[in-house]
mmCIF file of C-alpha atoms and ligand atoms in Angstrom:
data_model
loop_
_atom_site.group_PDB
_atom_site.id
_atom_site.type_symbol
_atom_site.label_atom_id
_atom_site.label_comp_id
_atom_site.label_asym_id
_atom_site.label_seq_id
_atom_site.Cartn_x
_atom_site.Cartn_y
_atom_site.Cartn_z
ATOM 1 C CA UNK V 1160 -11.770 -17.608 -20.519
ATOM 2 C CA UNK V 1161 -13.388 -14.253 -20.762
ATOM 3 C CA UNK V 1162 -11.421 -11.528 -18.825
ATOM 4 C CA UNK V 1163 -13.152 -8.850 -16.990
ATOM 5 C CA UNK V 1164 -11.239 -5.597 -17.368
ATOM 6 C CA UNK V 1165 -11.091 -3.623 -14.055
ATOM 7 C CA UNK V 1166 -11.805 0.059 -14.953
ATOM 8 C CA UNK V 1167 -9.734 2.157 -12.416
ATOM 9 C CA UNK V 1168 -10.477 5.336 -14.174
ATOM 10 C CA UNK V 1169 -14.255 4.859 -13.751
ATOM 11 C CA UNK V 1170 -13.954 3.946 -10.092
ATOM 12 C CA UNK V 1171 -11.599 6.891 -9.561
ATOM 13 C CA UNK V 1172 -14.168 9.250 -11.108
ATOM 14 C CA UNK V 1173 -16.865 7.843 -8.964
ATOM 15 C CA UNK V 1174 -14.896 8.229 -5.724
ATOM 16 C CA UNK V 1175 -13.656 11.688 -6.725
ATOM 17 C CA UNK V 1176 -17.358 12.741 -7.238
ATOM 18 C CA UNK V 1177 -18.248 11.535 -3.668
ATOM 19 C CA UNK V 1178 -15.145 13.340 -2.280
ATOM 20 C CA UNK V 1179 -16.030 16.588 -4.114
ATOM 21 C CA UNK V 1180 -19.464 16.670 -2.398
ATOM 22 C CA UNK V 1181 -17.963 15.773 0.938
ATOM 23 C CA UNK V 1182 -15.347 18.569 0.722
ATOM 24 C CA UNK V 1183 -18.011 20.941 -0.338
ATOM 25 C CA UNK V 1184 -19.954 20.417 2.875
ATOM 26 C CA UNK V 1185 -17.112 20.086 5.237
ATOM 27 C CA UNK V 1186 -15.439 23.179 3.806
ATOM 28 C CA UNK V 1187 -18.544 25.138 4.473
ATOM 29 C CA UNK V 1188 -18.789 23.980 8.010
ATOM 30 C CA UNK V 1189 -15.088 24.406 8.753
ATOM 31 C CA UNK V 1190 -14.827 27.872 7.039
ATOM 32 C CA UNK V 1191 -11.720 26.536 5.110
ATOM 33 C CA UNK V 1192 -10.897 23.995 2.426
ATOM 34 C CA UNK V 1193 -8.512 21.128 2.923
ATOM 35 C CA UNK V 1194 -4.875 21.842 1.952
ATOM 36 C CA UNK V 1195 -2.331 19.592 0.460
ATOM 37 C CA UNK V 1196 1.439 20.435 0.072
ATOM 38 C CA UNK V 1197 3.433 18.515 -2.530
ATOM 39 C CA UNK V 1198 7.210 19.049 -2.202
ATOM 40 C CA UNK V 1199 8.900 18.498 -5.480
ATOM 41 C CA UNK V 1200 12.630 18.726 -5.766
ATOM 42 C CA UNK V 1201 14.574 18.817 -8.956
ATOM 43 C CA UNK V 1202 13.262 18.023 -12.514
ATOM 44 C CA UNK V 1203 12.545 14.445 -12.840
ATOM 45 C CA UNK V 1204 10.113 14.320 -15.873
ATOM 46 C CA UNK V 1205 7.962 11.519 -14.435
ATOM 47 C CA UNK V 1206 7.651 13.410 -11.087
ATOM 48 C CA UNK V 1207 6.493 16.552 -13.104
ATOM 49 C CA UNK V 1208 3.780 14.456 -14.668
ATOM 50 C CA UNK V 1209 2.725 12.880 -11.350
ATOM 51 C CA UNK V 1210 2.826 16.251 -9.397
ATOM 52 C CA UNK V 1211 0.799 17.948 -12.156
ATOM 53 C CA UNK V 1212 -1.835 15.207 -12.145
ATOM 54 C CA UNK V 1213 -2.079 15.428 -8.315
ATOM 55 C CA UNK V 1214 -2.619 19.177 -8.326
ATOM 56 C CA UNK V 1215 -5.082 19.059 -11.021
ATOM 57 C CA UNK V 1216 -7.158 16.409 -9.335
ATOM 58 C CA UNK V 1217 -6.978 18.034 -5.922
ATOM 59 C CA UNK V 1218 -8.216 21.329 -7.447
ATOM 60 C CA UNK V 1219 -11.149 19.689 -9.083
ATOM 61 C CA UNK V 1220 -12.217 18.218 -5.755
ATOM 62 C CA UNK V 1221 -11.867 21.508 -3.882
ATOM 63 C CA UNK V 1222 -8.537 20.900 -2.075
ATOM 64 C CA UNK V 1223 -6.100 23.859 -1.957
ATOM 65 C CA UNK V 1224 -2.603 23.216 -3.240
ATOM 66 C CA UNK V 1225 0.412 24.542 -1.271
ATOM 67 C CA UNK V 1226 3.007 22.914 -3.482
ATOM 68 C CA UNK V 1227 6.636 23.820 -3.529
ATOM 69 C CA UNK V 1228 9.010 23.134 -6.351
ATOM 70 C CA UNK V 1229 12.642 23.371 -5.355
ATOM 71 C CA UNK V 1230 16.098 23.280 -7.102
ATOM 72 C CA UNK V 1231 17.742 19.895 -7.246
ATOM 73 C CA UNK V 1232 20.701 21.437 -5.153
ATOM 74 C CA UNK V 1233 18.418 22.441 -2.225
ATOM 75 C CA UNK V 1234 20.212 21.318 0.954
ATOM 76 C CA UNK V 1235 18.521 18.666 2.953
ATOM 77 C CA UNK V 1236 18.491 20.832 5.995
ATOM 78 C CA UNK V 1237 16.368 23.486 4.112
ATOM 79 C CA UNK V 1238 13.908 20.903 3.093
ATOM 80 C CA UNK V 1239 13.469 19.564 6.677
ATOM 81 C CA UNK V 1240 12.800 23.099 7.747
ATOM 82 C CA UNK V 1241 10.214 23.625 5.136
ATOM 83 C CA UNK V 1242 8.562 20.400 6.303
ATOM 84 C CA UNK V 1243 8.580 21.618 9.831
ATOM 85 C CA UNK V 1244 6.873 24.774 8.922
ATOM 86 C CA UNK V 1245 4.245 22.890 6.892
ATOM 87 C CA UNK V 1246 3.688 20.601 9.954
ATOM 88 C CA UNK V 1247 2.780 23.671 12.030
ATOM 89 C CA UNK V 1248 0.682 25.337 9.287
ATOM 90 C CA UNK V 1249 -3.028 24.941 10.115
ATOM 91 C CA UNK V 1250 -4.029 25.509 6.521
ATOM 92 C CA UNK V 1251 -2.168 22.323 5.404
ATOM 93 C CA UNK V 1252 -3.804 18.934 6.064
ATOM 94 C CA UNK V 1253 -1.530 16.806 4.046
ATOM 95 C CA UNK V 1254 2.210 16.931 2.982
ATOM 96 C CA UNK V 1255 4.047 14.577 0.688
ATOM 97 C CA UNK V 1256 7.641 14.622 -0.777
ATOM 98 C CA UNK V 1257 7.563 13.384 -4.263
ATOM 99 C CA UNK V 1258 9.895 10.510 -4.716
ATOM 100 C CA UNK V 1259 12.594 9.866 -5.824
ATOM 101 C CA UNK V 1260 14.458 12.977 -4.694
ATOM 102 C CA UNK V 1261 17.610 13.938 -6.364
ATOM 103 C CA UNK V 1262 20.894 12.165 -5.564
ATOM 104 C CA UNK V 1263 22.627 13.648 -2.431
ATOM 105 C CA UNK V 1264 19.172 13.977 -0.670
ATOM 106 C CA UNK V 1265 17.723 11.493 1.776
ATOM 107 C CA UNK V 1266 14.188 10.973 0.697
ATOM 108 C CA UNK V 1267 13.405 8.667 3.581
ATOM 109 C CA UNK V 1268 14.549 11.121 6.232
ATOM 110 C CA UNK V 1269 12.410 13.716 4.603
ATOM 111 C CA UNK V 1270 9.411 11.534 4.814
ATOM 112 C CA UNK V 1271 10.090 10.961 8.507
ATOM 113 C CA UNK V 1272 10.057 14.713 9.150
ATOM 114 C CA UNK V 1273 6.452 14.826 7.971
ATOM 115 C CA UNK V 1274 4.016 14.741 11.001
ATOM 116 C CA UNK V 1275 2.386 11.332 10.921
ATOM 117 C CA UNK V 1276 -1.042 12.909 11.033
ATOM 118 C CA UNK V 1277 -0.297 14.783 7.764
ATOM 119 C CA UNK V 1278 1.476 12.022 6.026
ATOM 120 C CA UNK V 1279 -1.058 11.441 3.275
ATOM 121 C CA UNK V 1280 1.353 9.236 1.468
ATOM 122 C CA UNK V 1281 1.171 6.693 4.371
ATOM 123 C CA UNK V 1282 5.033 6.261 4.251
ATOM 124 C CA UNK V 1283 5.979 7.526 7.714
ATOM 125 C CA UNK V 1284 7.340 4.755 9.928
ATOM 126 C CA UNK V 1285 4.448 5.477 12.400
ATOM 127 C CA UNK V 1286 1.749 4.923 9.648
ATOM 128 C CA UNK V 1287 3.603 1.819 8.197
ATOM 129 C CA UNK V 1288 3.851 0.432 11.835
ATOM 130 C CA UNK V 1289 0.116 0.916 12.359
ATOM 131 C CA UNK V 1290 -0.479 -0.875 9.040
ATOM 132 C CA UNK V 1291 1.670 -3.837 10.409
ATOM 133 C CA UNK V 1292 -0.319 -3.812 13.588
ATOM 134 C CA UNK V 1293 -3.591 -3.696 11.910
ATOM 135 C CA UNK V 1294 -4.517 -0.317 13.430
ATOM 136 C CA UNK V 1295 -6.396 2.540 11.672
ATOM 137 C CA UNK V 1296 -3.947 5.283 10.224
ATOM 138 C CA UNK V 1297 -3.015 6.922 6.879
ATOM 139 C CA UNK V 1298 -2.283 4.201 4.427
ATOM 140 C CA UNK V 1299 -0.190 4.368 1.243
ATOM 141 C CA UNK V 1300 -2.142 5.439 -1.821
ATOM 142 C CA UNK V 1301 -1.281 2.950 -4.533
ATOM 143 C CA UNK V 1302 -1.918 -0.356 -2.328
ATOM 144 C CA UNK V 1303 -5.132 1.392 -1.020
ATOM 145 C CA UNK V 1304 -6.192 1.944 -4.636
ATOM 146 C CA UNK V 1305 -5.483 -1.688 -5.432
ATOM 147 C CA UNK V 1306 -7.749 -2.727 -2.465
ATOM 148 C CA UNK V 1307 -10.503 -0.513 -3.515
ATOM 149 C CA UNK V 1308 -10.340 -1.942 -7.137
ATOM 150 C CA UNK V 1309 -10.554 -5.430 -5.637
ATOM 151 C CA UNK V 1310 -13.421 -4.540 -3.354
ATOM 152 C CA UNK V 1311 -15.402 -2.653 -6.028
ATOM 153 C CA UNK V 1312 -15.117 -5.972 -8.295
ATOM 154 C CA UNK V 1313 -16.213 -7.968 -5.307
ATOM 155 C CA UNK V 1314 -13.240 -10.409 -5.918
ATOM 156 C CA UNK V 1315 -13.077 -12.936 -3.112
ATOM 157 C CA UNK V 1316 -9.926 -12.661 -0.966
ATOM 158 C CA UNK V 1317 -10.391 -14.616 2.134
ATOM 159 C CA UNK V 1318 -8.424 -17.855 2.052
ATOM 160 C CA UNK V 1319 -7.046 -17.035 -1.521
ATOM 161 C CA UNK V 1320 -3.444 -17.219 -2.390
ATOM 162 C CA UNK V 1321 -2.181 -13.609 -3.243
ATOM 163 C CA UNK V 1322 1.328 -13.348 -4.675
ATOM 164 C CA UNK V 1323 3.071 -9.943 -4.717
ATOM 165 C CA UNK V 1324 5.748 -9.519 -7.237
ATOM 166 C CA UNK V 1325 8.011 -6.553 -5.932
ATOM 167 C CA UNK V 1326 8.960 -5.533 -2.603
ATOM 168 C CA UNK V 1327 9.026 -1.706 -2.486
ATOM 169 C CA UNK V 1328 7.916 0.388 0.478
ATOM 170 C CA UNK V 1329 5.717 2.264 -1.791
ATOM 171 C CA UNK V 1330 3.676 -0.592 -3.133
ATOM 172 C CA UNK V 1331 4.987 -4.350 -2.676
ATOM 173 C CA UNK V 1332 5.344 -4.430 1.143
ATOM 174 C CA UNK V 1333 2.127 -2.652 2.135
ATOM 175 C CA UNK V 1334 -0.129 -4.302 -0.446
ATOM 176 C CA UNK V 1335 0.936 -7.683 1.056
ATOM 177 C CA UNK V 1336 -0.146 -6.525 4.499
ATOM 178 C CA UNK V 1337 -3.469 -5.203 3.223
ATOM 179 C CA UNK V 1338 -4.151 -8.537 1.610
ATOM 180 C CA UNK V 1339 -3.117 -10.403 4.774
ATOM 181 C CA UNK V 1340 -5.473 -8.333 6.707
ATOM 182 C CA UNK V 1341 -8.339 -9.622 4.362
ATOM 183 C CA UNK V 1342 -7.261 -13.126 5.103
ATOM 184 C CA UNK V 1343 -5.414 -13.889 2.043
ATOM 185 C CA UNK V 1344 -2.296 -16.278 2.190
ATOM 186 C CA UNK V 1345 0.457 -13.977 0.860
ATOM 187 C CA UNK V 1346 3.716 -14.801 -0.830
ATOM 188 C CA UNK V 1347 6.105 -12.100 -1.475
ATOM 189 C CA UNK V 1348 8.395 -12.490 -4.694
ATOM 190 C CA UNK V 1349 11.293 -10.266 -6.015
ATOM 191 C CA UNK V 1350 14.238 -10.088 -8.280
ATOM 192 C CA UNK V 1351 16.031 -12.926 -6.371
ATOM 193 C CA UNK V 1352 13.055 -15.407 -6.390
ATOM 194 C CA UNK V 1353 14.134 -18.502 -8.266
ATOM 195 C CA UNK V 1354 11.423 -19.905 -10.636
ATOM 196 C CA UNK V 1355 9.127 -16.888 -10.309
ATOM 197 C CA UNK V 1356 6.629 -18.505 -12.764
ATOM 198 C CA UNK V 1357 6.021 -21.575 -10.612
ATOM 199 C CA UNK V 1358 4.835 -19.039 -7.789
ATOM 200 C CA UNK V 1359 2.802 -16.692 -9.994
ATOM 201 C CA UNK V 1360 0.975 -19.742 -11.557
ATOM 202 C CA UNK V 1361 -0.391 -20.513 -8.048
ATOM 203 C CA UNK V 1362 -1.864 -16.972 -7.413
ATOM 204 C CA UNK V 1363 -5.542 -16.519 -7.241
ATOM 205 C CA UNK V 1364 -4.572 -12.781 -6.713
ATOM 206 C CA UNK V 1365 -1.462 -11.572 -8.599
ATOM 207 C CA UNK V 1366 -0.154 -8.031 -7.826
ATOM 208 C CA UNK V 1367 2.703 -6.981 -9.958
ATOM 209 C CA UNK V 1368 4.751 -3.905 -9.052
ATOM 210 C CA UNK V 1369 8.348 -4.473 -10.192
ATOM 211 C CA UNK V 1370 8.829 -1.705 -12.880
ATOM 212 C CA UNK V 1371 9.768 -4.192 -15.603
ATOM 213 C CA UNK V 1372 7.726 -3.734 -18.862
ATOM 214 C CA UNK V 1373 5.346 -6.574 -19.742
ATOM 215 C CA UNK V 1374 7.385 -9.252 -17.743
ATOM 216 C CA UNK V 1375 4.338 -11.146 -16.580
ATOM 217 C CA UNK V 1376 3.242 -13.209 -19.469
ATOM 218 C CA UNK V 1377 0.087 -15.435 -20.068
ATOM 219 C CA UNK V 1378 1.919 -18.625 -19.201
ATOM 220 C CA UNK V 1379 2.757 -17.337 -15.793
ATOM 221 C CA UNK V 1380 -0.803 -16.693 -14.754
ATOM 222 C CA UNK V 1381 -3.319 -19.074 -13.403
ATOM 223 C CA UNK V 1382 -6.536 -19.271 -15.480
ATOM 224 C CA UNK V 1383 -9.192 -17.207 -13.731
ATOM 225 C CA UNK V 1384 -6.780 -15.308 -11.530
ATOM 226 C CA UNK V 1385 -7.204 -11.565 -10.655
ATOM 227 C CA UNK V 1386 -4.165 -9.892 -12.144
ATOM 228 C CA UNK V 1387 -3.414 -6.254 -10.832
ATOM 229 C CA UNK V 1388 -0.823 -4.394 -12.794
ATOM 230 C CA UNK V 1389 0.732 -1.629 -10.852
ATOM 231 C CA UNK V 1390 3.518 -0.893 -13.463
ATOM 232 C CA UNK V 1391 3.618 2.337 -15.637
ATOM 233 C CA UNK V 1392 6.534 2.047 -17.980
ATOM 234 C CA UNK V 1393 6.963 4.253 -21.061
ATOM 235 C CA UNK V 1394 8.701 2.263 -23.843
ATOM 236 C CA UNK V 1395 9.870 3.171 -27.312
ATOM 237 C CA UNK V 1396 9.193 0.657 -29.994
ATOM 238 C CA UNK V 1397 11.392 -0.083 -33.111
ATOM 239 C CA UNK V 1398 9.632 2.603 -35.040
ATOM 240 C CA UNK V 1399 10.435 5.304 -32.522
ATOM 241 C CA UNK V 1400 6.950 5.471 -31.168
ATOM 242 C CA UNK V 1401 6.495 5.761 -27.291
ATOM 243 C CA UNK V 1402 3.717 4.261 -25.457
ATOM 244 C CA UNK V 1403 2.758 3.310 -21.740
ATOM 245 C CA UNK V 1404 2.772 -0.381 -20.775
ATOM 246 C CA UNK V 1405 2.526 -2.006 -17.475
ATOM 247 C CA UNK V 1406 4.673 -4.858 -15.918
ATOM 248 C CA UNK V 1407 1.957 -7.406 -17.285
ATOM 249 C CA UNK V 1408 2.052 -8.304 -20.888
ATOM 250 C CA UNK V 1409 -1.605 -7.349 -21.486
ATOM 251 C CA UNK V 1410 -2.088 -9.228 -24.749
ATOM 252 C CA UNK V 1411 -0.993 -12.522 -23.536
ATOM 253 C CA UNK V 1412 -2.702 -12.304 -20.110
ATOM 254 C CA UNK V 1413 -6.062 -11.365 -21.471
ATOM 255 C CA UNK V 1414 -8.121 -14.393 -21.931
ATOM 256 C CA UNK V 1415 -6.099 -16.082 -19.240
ATOM 257 C CA UNK V 1416 -6.967 -13.962 -16.240
ATOM 258 C CA UNK V 1417 -10.401 -13.757 -14.815
ATOM 259 C CA UNK V 1418 -9.882 -10.006 -14.048
ATOM 260 C CA UNK V 1419 -7.234 -7.679 -15.395
ATOM 261 C CA UNK V 1420 -6.316 -4.005 -14.824
ATOM 262 C CA UNK V 1421 -5.358 -2.157 -18.020
ATOM 263 C CA UNK V 1422 -2.509 0.345 -18.218
ATOM 264 C CA UNK V 1423 -3.288 3.201 -18.552
ATOM 265 C CA UNK V 1424 -6.670 3.469 -16.898
ATOM 266 C CA UNK V 1425 -6.186 0.740 -14.174
ATOM 267 C CA UNK V 1426 -4.315 1.264 -10.887
ATOM 268 C CA UNK V 1427 -2.789 4.706 -11.887
ATOM 269 C CA UNK V 1428 -5.914 6.807 -11.454
ATOM 270 C CA UNK V 1429 -6.761 5.195 -8.114
ATOM 271 C CA UNK V 1430 -3.261 6.475 -6.540
ATOM 272 C CA UNK V 1431 -4.196 10.103 -6.893
ATOM 273 C CA UNK V 1432 -7.901 9.366 -5.738
ATOM 274 C CA UNK V 1433 -6.577 7.708 -2.483
ATOM 275 C CA UNK V 1434 -4.201 10.629 -1.920
ATOM 276 C CA UNK V 1435 -7.312 12.951 -2.011
ATOM 277 C CA UNK V 1436 -9.182 10.517 0.199
ATOM 278 C CA UNK V 1437 -6.321 10.603 2.767
ATOM 279 C CA UNK V 1438 -6.169 14.454 2.605
ATOM 280 C CA UNK V 1439 -9.776 14.649 3.248
ATOM 281 C CA UNK V 1440 -9.516 12.210 6.153
ATOM 282 C CA UNK V 1441 -6.667 14.179 7.666
ATOM 283 C CA UNK V 1442 -8.775 17.504 7.065
ATOM 284 C CA UNK V 1443 -11.745 15.833 8.902
ATOM 285 C CA UNK V 1444 -9.466 14.937 11.899
ATOM 286 C CA UNK V 1445 -8.135 18.406 12.183
ATOM 287 C CA UNK V 1446 -11.404 20.264 11.960
ATOM 288 C CA UNK V 1447 -13.102 17.835 14.538
HETATM 289 N N1 GUN P 406 6.617 8.472 -6.721
HETATM 290 C C1 GUN P 406 6.005 7.687 -7.503
HETATM 291 N N2 GUN P 406 4.842 7.358 -6.838
HETATM 292 C C2 GUN P 406 4.789 8.102 -5.737
HETATM 293 C C3 GUN P 406 3.930 8.214 -4.693
HETATM 294 O O1 GUN P 406 2.734 7.688 -4.526
HETATM 295 N N3 GUN P 406 4.274 9.097 -3.602
HETATM 296 C C4 GUN P 406 5.378 9.758 -3.600
HETATM 297 N N4 GUN P 406 5.725 10.575 -2.608
HETATM 298 N N5 GUN P 406 6.355 9.776 -4.576
HETATM 299 C C5 GUN P 406 6.038 8.823 -5.647
#
């Protein structure tokens, strides 16, 4: 079986190019550029890298950054006040709280403080509710990025069996709903699912988002399936070298799957692209 690699990096560049042009035209018309505020609390090193990537990509597209980096011991109340201020700030079209937040803070309550129209991460209960209802609204970035990859490769979805490994609010739950919307038959699996391999072997579309390095191996994959690896894990080998790997064991799945996303260069670059796309969408609504 020859496996087609799904190049998320190239797709991200293509979409970001289109968004750059759209932002240029809209900014001229509106007399201002779109604005995105990323609230980052504490010093989680992974968050630092994510926030840096988001800011860099936004600037490239012409979005103004209103980011705030706060100390880990910032009180919940102060953070909620900051979000309320940002909700009222007309220069800011999108707000997100980088997760996870340090212990002692309630990340979910912070997300709920964001006005649903500015919730460019699509994590507010109103936007998740709209997704459940199949209504238009801001949708979470990583699952939207996965859907864009599947669409670009013209992978058939209707009537196919999609198996989702992982049940997070950030990825697992929403991607299952998006696949259901495209008429897939969806099975959710997780850490307590017995005989996981039996289910993954039945998947025409296999979405893996569990945060366990290389746990999906070739024998767990149906020949010809589309395998989407959402995991980003930094591992250290026995020689002390570190590298990024996904939740899918790339080597053993290659040549079994029909389509496969690499790590890095697969889903990762699409997350930030969808964040930009959501910010532009929110900007468009605001200047209408
Ligand atoms: N942490 C890891 N991924 C994400 C994301 O997409 N959004 C937020 N807010 N936090 C994250």
